[in-house]
N, CA, C and O atoms as a Tinker XYZ file with bonds, in Angstrom:
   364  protein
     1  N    -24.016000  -22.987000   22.740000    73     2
     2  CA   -23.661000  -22.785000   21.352000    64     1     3
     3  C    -22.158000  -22.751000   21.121000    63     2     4     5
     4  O    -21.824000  -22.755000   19.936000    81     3
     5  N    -21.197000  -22.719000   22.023000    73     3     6
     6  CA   -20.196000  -22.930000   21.875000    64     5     7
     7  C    -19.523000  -24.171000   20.806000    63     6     8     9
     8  O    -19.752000  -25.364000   21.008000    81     7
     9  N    -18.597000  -23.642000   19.561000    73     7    10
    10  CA   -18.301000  -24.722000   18.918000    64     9    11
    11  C    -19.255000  -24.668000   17.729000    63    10    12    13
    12  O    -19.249000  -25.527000   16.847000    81    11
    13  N    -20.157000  -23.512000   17.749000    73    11    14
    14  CA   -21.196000  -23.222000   16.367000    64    13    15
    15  C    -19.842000  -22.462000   15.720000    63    14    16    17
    16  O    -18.677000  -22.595000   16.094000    81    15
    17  N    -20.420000  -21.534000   14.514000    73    15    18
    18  CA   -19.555000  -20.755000   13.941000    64    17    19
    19  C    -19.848000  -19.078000   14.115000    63    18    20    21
    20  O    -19.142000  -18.144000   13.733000    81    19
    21  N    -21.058000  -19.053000   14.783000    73    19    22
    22  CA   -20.832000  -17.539000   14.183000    64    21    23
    23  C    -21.493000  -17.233000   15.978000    63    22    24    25
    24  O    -22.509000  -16.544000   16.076000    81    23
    25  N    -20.842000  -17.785000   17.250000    73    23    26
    26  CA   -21.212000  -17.278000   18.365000    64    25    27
    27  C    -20.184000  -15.862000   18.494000    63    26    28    29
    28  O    -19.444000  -15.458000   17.598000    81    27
    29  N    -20.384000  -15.156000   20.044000    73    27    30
    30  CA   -19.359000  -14.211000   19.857000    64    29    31
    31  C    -18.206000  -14.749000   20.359000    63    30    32    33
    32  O    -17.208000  -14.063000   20.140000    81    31
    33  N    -18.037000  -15.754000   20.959000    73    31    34
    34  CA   -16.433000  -16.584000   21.602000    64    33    35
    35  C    -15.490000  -16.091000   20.281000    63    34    36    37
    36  O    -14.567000  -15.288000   20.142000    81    35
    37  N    -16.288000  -17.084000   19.320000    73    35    38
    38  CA   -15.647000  -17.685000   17.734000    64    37    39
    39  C    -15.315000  -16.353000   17.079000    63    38    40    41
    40  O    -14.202000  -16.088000   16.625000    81    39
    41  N    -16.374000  -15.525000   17.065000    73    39    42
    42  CA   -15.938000  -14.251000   16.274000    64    41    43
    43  C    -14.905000  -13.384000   16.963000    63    42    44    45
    44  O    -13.910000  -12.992000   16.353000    81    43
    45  N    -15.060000  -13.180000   17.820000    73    43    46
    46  CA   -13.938000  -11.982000   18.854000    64    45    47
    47  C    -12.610000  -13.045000   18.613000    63    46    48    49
    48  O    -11.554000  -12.605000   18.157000    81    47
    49  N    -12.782000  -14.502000   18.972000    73    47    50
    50  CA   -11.492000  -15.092000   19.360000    64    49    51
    51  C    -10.238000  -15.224000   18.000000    63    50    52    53
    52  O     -9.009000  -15.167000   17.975000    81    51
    53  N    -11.016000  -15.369000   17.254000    73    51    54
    54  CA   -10.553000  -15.133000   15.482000    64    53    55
    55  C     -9.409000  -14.429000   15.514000    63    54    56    57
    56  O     -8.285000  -14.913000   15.378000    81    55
    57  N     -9.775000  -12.837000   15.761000    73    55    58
    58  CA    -9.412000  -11.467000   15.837000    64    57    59
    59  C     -8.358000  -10.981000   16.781000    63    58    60    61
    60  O     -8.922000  -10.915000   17.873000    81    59
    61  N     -7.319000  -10.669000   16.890000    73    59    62
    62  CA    -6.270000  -10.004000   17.785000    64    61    63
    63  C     -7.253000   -8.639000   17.919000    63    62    64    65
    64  O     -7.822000   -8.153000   16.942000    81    63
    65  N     -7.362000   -8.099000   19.285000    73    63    66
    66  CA    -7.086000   -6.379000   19.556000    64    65    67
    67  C     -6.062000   -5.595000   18.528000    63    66    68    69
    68  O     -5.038000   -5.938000   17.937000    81    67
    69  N     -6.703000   -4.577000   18.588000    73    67    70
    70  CA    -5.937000   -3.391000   18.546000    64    69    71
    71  C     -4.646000   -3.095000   18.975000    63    70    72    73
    72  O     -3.697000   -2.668000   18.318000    81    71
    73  N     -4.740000   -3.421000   20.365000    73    71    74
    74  CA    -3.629000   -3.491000   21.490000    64    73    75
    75  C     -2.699000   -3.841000   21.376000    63    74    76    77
    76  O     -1.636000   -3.223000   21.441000    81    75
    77  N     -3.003000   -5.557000   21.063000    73    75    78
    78  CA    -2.431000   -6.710000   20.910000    64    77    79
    79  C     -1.534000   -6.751000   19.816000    63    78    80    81
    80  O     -0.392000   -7.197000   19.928000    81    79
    81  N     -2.050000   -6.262000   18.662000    73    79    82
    82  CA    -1.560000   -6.174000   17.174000    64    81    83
    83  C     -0.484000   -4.929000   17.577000    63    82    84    85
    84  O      0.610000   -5.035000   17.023000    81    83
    85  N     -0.612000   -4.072000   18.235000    73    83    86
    86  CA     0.488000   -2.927000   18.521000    64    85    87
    87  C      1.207000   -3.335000   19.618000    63    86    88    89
    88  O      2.223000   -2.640000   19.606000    81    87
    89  N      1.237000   -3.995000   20.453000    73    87    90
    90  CA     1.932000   -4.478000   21.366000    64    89    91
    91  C      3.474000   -5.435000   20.615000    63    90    92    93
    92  O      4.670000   -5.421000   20.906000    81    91
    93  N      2.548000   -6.288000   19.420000    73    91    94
    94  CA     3.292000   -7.362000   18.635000    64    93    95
    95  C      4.298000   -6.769000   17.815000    63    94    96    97
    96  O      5.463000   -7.161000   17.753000    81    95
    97  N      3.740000   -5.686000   17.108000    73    95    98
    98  CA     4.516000   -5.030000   16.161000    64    97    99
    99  C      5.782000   -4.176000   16.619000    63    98   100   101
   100  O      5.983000   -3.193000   17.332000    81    99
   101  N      6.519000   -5.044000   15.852000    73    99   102
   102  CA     8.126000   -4.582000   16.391000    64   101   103
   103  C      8.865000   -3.580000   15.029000    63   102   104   105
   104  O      9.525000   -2.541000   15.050000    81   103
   105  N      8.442000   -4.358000   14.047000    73   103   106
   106  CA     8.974000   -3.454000   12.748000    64   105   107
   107  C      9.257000   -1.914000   12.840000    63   106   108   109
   108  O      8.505000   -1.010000   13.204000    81   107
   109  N     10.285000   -1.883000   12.495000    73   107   110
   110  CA    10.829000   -0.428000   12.498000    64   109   111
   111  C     10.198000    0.481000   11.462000    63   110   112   113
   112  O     10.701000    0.214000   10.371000    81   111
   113  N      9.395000    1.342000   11.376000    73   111   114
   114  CA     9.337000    2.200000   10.656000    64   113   115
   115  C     10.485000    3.490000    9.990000    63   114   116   117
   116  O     11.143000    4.270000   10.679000    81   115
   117  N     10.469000    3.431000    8.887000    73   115   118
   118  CA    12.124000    4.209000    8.233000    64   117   119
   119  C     11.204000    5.599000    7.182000    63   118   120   121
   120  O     10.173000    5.146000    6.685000    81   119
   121  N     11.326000    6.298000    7.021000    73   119   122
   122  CA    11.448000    7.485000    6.126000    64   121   123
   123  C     11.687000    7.155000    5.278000    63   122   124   125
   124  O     12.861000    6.857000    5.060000    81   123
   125  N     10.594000    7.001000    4.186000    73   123   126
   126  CA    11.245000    6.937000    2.443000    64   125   127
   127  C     12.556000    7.982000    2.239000    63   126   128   129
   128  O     13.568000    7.426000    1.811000    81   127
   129  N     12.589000    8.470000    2.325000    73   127   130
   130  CA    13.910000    9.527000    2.077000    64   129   131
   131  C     15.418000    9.139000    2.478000    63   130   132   133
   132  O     16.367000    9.913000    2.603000    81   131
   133  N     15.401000    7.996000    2.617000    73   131   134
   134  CA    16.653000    7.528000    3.494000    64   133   135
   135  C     16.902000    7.306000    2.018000    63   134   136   137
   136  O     16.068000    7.253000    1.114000    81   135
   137  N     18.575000    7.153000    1.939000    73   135   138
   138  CA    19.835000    6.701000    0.799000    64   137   139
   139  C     19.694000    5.562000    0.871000    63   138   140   141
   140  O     19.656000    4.787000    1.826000    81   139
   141  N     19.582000    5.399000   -0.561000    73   139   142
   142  CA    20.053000    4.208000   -0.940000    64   141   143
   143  C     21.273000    3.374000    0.020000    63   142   144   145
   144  O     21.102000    2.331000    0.651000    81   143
   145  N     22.043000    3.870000   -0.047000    73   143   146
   146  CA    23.199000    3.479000    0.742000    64   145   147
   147  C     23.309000    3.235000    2.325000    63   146   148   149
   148  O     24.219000    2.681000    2.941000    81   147
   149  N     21.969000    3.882000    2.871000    73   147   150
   150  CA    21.873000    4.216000    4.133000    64   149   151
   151  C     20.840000    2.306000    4.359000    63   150   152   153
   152  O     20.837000    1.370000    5.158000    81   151
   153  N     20.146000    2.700000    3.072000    73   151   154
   154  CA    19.080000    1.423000    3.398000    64   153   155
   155  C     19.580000    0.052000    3.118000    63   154   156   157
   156  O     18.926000   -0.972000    3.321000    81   155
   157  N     21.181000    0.122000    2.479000    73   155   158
   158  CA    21.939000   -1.209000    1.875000    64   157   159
   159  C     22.649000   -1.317000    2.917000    63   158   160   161
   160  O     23.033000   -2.481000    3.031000    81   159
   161  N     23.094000   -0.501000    3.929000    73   159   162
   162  CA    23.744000   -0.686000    4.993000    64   161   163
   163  C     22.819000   -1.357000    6.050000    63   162   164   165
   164  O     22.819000   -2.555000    6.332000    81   163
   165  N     21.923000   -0.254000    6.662000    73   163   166
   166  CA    21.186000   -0.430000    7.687000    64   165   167
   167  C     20.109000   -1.838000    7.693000    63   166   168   169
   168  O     19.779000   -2.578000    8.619000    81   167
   169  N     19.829000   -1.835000    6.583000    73   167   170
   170  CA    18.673000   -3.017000    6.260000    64   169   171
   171  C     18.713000   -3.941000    5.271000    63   170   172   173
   172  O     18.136000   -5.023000    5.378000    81   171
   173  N     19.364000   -3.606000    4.277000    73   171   174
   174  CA    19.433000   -5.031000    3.315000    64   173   175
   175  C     20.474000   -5.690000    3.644000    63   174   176   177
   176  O     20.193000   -6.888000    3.656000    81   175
   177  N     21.830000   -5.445000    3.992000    73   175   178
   178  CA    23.114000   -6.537000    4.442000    64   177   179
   179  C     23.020000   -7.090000    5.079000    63   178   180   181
   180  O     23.503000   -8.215000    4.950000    81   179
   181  N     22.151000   -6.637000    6.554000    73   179   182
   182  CA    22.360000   -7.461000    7.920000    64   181   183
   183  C     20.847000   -8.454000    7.335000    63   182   184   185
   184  O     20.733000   -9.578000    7.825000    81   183
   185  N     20.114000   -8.136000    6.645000    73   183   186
   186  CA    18.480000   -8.845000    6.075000    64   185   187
   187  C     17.720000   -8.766000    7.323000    63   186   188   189
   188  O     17.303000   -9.694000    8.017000    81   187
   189  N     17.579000   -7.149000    7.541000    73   187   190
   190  CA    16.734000   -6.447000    8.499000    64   189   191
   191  C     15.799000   -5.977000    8.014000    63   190   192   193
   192  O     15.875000   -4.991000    7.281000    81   191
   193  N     14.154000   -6.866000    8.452000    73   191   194
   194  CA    12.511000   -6.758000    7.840000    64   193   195
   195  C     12.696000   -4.668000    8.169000    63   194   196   197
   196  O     13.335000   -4.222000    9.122000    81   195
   197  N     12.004000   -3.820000    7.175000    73   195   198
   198  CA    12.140000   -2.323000    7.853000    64   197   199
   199  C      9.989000   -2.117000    6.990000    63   198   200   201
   200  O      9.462000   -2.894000    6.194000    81   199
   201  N      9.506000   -1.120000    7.468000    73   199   202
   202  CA     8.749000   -1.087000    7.074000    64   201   203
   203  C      8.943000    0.602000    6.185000    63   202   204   205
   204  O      9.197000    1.472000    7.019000    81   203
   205  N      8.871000    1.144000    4.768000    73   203   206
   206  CA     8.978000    2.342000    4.559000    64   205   207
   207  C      7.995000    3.339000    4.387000    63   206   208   209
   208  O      7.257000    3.370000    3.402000    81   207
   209  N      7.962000    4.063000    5.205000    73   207   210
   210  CA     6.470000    5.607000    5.093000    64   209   211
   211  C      6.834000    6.355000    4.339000    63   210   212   213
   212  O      7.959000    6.361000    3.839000    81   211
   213  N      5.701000    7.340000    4.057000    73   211   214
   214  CA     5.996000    8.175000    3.636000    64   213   215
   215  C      6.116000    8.016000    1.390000    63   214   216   217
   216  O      5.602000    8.886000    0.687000    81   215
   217  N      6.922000    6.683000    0.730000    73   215   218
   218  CA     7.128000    6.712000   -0.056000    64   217   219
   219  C      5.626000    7.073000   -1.074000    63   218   220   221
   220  O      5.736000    7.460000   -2.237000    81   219
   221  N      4.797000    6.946000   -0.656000    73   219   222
   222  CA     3.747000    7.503000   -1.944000    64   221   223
   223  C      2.993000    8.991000   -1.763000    63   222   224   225
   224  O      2.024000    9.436000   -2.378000    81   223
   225  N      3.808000    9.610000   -0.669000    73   223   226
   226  CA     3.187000   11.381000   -0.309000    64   225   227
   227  C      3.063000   12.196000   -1.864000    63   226   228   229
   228  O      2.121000   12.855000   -2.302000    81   227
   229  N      4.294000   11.899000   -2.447000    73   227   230
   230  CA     3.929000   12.866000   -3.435000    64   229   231
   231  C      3.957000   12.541000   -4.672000    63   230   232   233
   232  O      4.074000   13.402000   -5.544000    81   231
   233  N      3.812000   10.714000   -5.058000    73   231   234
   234  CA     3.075000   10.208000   -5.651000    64   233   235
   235  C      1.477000   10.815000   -6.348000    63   234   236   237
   236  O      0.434000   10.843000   -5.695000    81   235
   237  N      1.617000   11.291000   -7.881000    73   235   238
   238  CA     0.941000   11.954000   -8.531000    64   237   239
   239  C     -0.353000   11.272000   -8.864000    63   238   240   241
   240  O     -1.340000   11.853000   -9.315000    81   239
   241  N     -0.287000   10.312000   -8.670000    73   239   242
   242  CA    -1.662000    9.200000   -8.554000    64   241   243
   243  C     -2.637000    9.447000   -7.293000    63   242   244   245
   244  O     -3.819000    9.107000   -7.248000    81   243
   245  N     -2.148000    9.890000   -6.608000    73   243   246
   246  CA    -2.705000    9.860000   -4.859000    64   245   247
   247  C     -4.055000   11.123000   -5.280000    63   246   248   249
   248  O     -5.180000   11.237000   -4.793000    81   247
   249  N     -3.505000   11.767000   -6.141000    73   247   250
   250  CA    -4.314000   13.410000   -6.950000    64   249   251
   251  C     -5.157000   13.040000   -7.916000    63   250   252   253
   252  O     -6.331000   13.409000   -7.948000    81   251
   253  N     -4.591000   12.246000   -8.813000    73   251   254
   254  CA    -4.668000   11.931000  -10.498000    64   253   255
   255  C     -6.174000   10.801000  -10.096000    63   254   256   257
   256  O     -7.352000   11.108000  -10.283000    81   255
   257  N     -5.769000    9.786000   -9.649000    73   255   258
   258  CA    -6.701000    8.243000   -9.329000    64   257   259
   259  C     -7.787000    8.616000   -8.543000    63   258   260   261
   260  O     -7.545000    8.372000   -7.361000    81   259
   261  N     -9.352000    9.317000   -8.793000    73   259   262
   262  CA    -9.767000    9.700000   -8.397000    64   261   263
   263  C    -11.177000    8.242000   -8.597000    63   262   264   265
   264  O    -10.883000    7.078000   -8.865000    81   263
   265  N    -12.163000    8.588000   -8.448000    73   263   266
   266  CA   -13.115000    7.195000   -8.152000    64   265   267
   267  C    -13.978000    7.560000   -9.735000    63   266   268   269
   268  O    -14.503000    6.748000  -10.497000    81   267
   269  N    -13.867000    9.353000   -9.895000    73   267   270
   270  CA   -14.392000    9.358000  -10.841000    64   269   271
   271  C    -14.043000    9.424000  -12.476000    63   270   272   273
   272  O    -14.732000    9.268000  -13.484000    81   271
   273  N    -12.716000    9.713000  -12.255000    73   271   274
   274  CA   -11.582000    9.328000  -13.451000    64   273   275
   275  C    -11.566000    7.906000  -13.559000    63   274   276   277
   276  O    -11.917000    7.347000  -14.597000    81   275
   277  N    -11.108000    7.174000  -12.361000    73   275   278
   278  CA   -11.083000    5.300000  -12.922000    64   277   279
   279  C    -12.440000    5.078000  -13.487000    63   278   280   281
   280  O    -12.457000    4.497000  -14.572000    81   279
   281  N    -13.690000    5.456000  -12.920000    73   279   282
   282  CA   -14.801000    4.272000  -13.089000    64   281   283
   283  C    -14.728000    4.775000  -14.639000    63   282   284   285
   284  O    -14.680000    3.891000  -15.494000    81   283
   285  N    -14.716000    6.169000  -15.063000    73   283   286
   286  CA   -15.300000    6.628000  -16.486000    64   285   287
   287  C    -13.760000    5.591000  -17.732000    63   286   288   289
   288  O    -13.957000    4.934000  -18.754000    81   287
   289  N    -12.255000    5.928000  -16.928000    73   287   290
   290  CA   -11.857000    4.881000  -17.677000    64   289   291
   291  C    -11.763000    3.710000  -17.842000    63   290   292   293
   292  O    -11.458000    3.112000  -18.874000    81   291
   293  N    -12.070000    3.225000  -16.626000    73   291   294
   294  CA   -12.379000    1.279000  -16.508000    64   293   295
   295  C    -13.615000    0.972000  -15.820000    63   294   296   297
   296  O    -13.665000    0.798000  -14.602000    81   295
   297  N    -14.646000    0.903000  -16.621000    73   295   298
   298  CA   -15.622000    0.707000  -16.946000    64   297   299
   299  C    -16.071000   -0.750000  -17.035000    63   298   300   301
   300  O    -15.385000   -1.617000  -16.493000    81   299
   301  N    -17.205000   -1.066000  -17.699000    73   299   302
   302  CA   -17.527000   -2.667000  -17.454000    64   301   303
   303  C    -17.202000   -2.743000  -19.128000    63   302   304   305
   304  O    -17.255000   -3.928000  -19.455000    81   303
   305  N    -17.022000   -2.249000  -19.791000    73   303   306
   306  CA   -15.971000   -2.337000  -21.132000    64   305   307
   307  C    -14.902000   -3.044000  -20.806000    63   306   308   309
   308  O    -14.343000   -3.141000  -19.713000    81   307
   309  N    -14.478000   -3.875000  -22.545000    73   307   310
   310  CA   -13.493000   -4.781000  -22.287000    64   309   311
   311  C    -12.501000   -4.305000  -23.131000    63   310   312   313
   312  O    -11.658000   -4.966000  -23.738000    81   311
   313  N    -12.685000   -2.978000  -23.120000    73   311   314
   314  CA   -11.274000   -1.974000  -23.780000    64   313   315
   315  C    -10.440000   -1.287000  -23.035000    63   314   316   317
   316  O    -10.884000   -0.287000  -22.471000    81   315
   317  N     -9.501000   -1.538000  -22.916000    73   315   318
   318  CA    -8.806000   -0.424000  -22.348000    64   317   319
   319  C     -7.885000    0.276000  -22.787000    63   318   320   321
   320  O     -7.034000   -0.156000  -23.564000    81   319
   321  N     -7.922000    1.332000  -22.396000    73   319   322
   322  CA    -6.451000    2.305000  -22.419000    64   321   323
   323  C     -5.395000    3.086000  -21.713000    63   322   324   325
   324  O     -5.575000    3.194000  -20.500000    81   323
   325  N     -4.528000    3.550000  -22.119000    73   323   326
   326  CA    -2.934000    3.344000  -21.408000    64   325   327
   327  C     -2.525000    4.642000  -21.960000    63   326   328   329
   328  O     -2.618000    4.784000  -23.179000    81   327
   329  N     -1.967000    5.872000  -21.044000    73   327   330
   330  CA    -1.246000    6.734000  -21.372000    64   329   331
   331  C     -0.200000    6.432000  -22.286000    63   330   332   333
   332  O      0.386000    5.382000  -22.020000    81   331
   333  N      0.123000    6.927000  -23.086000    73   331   334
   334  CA     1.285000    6.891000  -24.397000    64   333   335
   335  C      1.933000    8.499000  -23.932000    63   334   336   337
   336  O      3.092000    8.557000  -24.344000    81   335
   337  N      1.720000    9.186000  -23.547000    73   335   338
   338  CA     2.382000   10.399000  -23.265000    64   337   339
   339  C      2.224000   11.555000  -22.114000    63   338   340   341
   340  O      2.425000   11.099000  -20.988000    81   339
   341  N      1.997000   12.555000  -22.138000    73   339   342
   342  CA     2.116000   13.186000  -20.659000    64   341   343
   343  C      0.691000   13.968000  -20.762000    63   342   344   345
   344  O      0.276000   14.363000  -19.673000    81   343
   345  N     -0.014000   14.216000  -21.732000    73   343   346
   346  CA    -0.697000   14.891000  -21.702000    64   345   347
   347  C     -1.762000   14.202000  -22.010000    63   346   348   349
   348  O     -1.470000   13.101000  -22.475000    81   347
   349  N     -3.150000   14.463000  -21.917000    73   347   350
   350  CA    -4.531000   14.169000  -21.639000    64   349   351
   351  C     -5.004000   13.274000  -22.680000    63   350   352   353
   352  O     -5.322000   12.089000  -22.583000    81   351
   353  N     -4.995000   14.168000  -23.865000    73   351   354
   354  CA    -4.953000   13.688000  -25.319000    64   353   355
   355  C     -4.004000   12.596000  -26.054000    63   354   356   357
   356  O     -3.963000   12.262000  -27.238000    81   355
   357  N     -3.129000   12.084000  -24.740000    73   355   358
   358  CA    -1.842000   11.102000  -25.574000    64   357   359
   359  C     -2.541000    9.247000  -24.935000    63   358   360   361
   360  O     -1.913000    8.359000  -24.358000    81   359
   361  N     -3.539000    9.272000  -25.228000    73   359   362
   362  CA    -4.758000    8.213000  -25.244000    64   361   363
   363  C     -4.907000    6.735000  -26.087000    63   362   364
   364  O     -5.927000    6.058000  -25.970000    81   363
């Protein structure tokens, strides 16, 4: 069956490891918290790829965007709506 599509050669061979994919990965991981200035130096002048963590920890959506808040506001309705203000009622 070699040369079908769905033997296990074809499927595994597709796919990098685990390993493999961490072995490859060179990208630097950086701390959202770094300066501006730190990140125009270190990584945007020289046009050094950086990867940044950390930036959505205390991102109020991570709390707010729950499965049962989206589905009740985006719905299979073709209305939607958009905060206009800070509070619940600003709809």
């Amino acid at each position: 069956l070699v040369g079908t599509c769905c033997n296990k050669r074809t499927i595994r061979g597709g796919f990098p490891s685990a390993e493999a994919v961490a072995m490859a990965d060179t990208l630097p991981r950086v701390p959202c918290n770094i300066t501006r200035q730190e990140f125009y130096e270190q990584y945007e002048v020289p046009r050094k790829p950086v990867m940044l963590t950390g930036c959505a920890d205390d991102w109020p959506a991570r709390m707010e965007w729950t499965y049962d808040k989206l589905a009740n506001r985006f719905s299979n309705s073709t209305f939607w709506r958009a905060r206009l203000g800070n509070g619940a009622e600003d709809y």
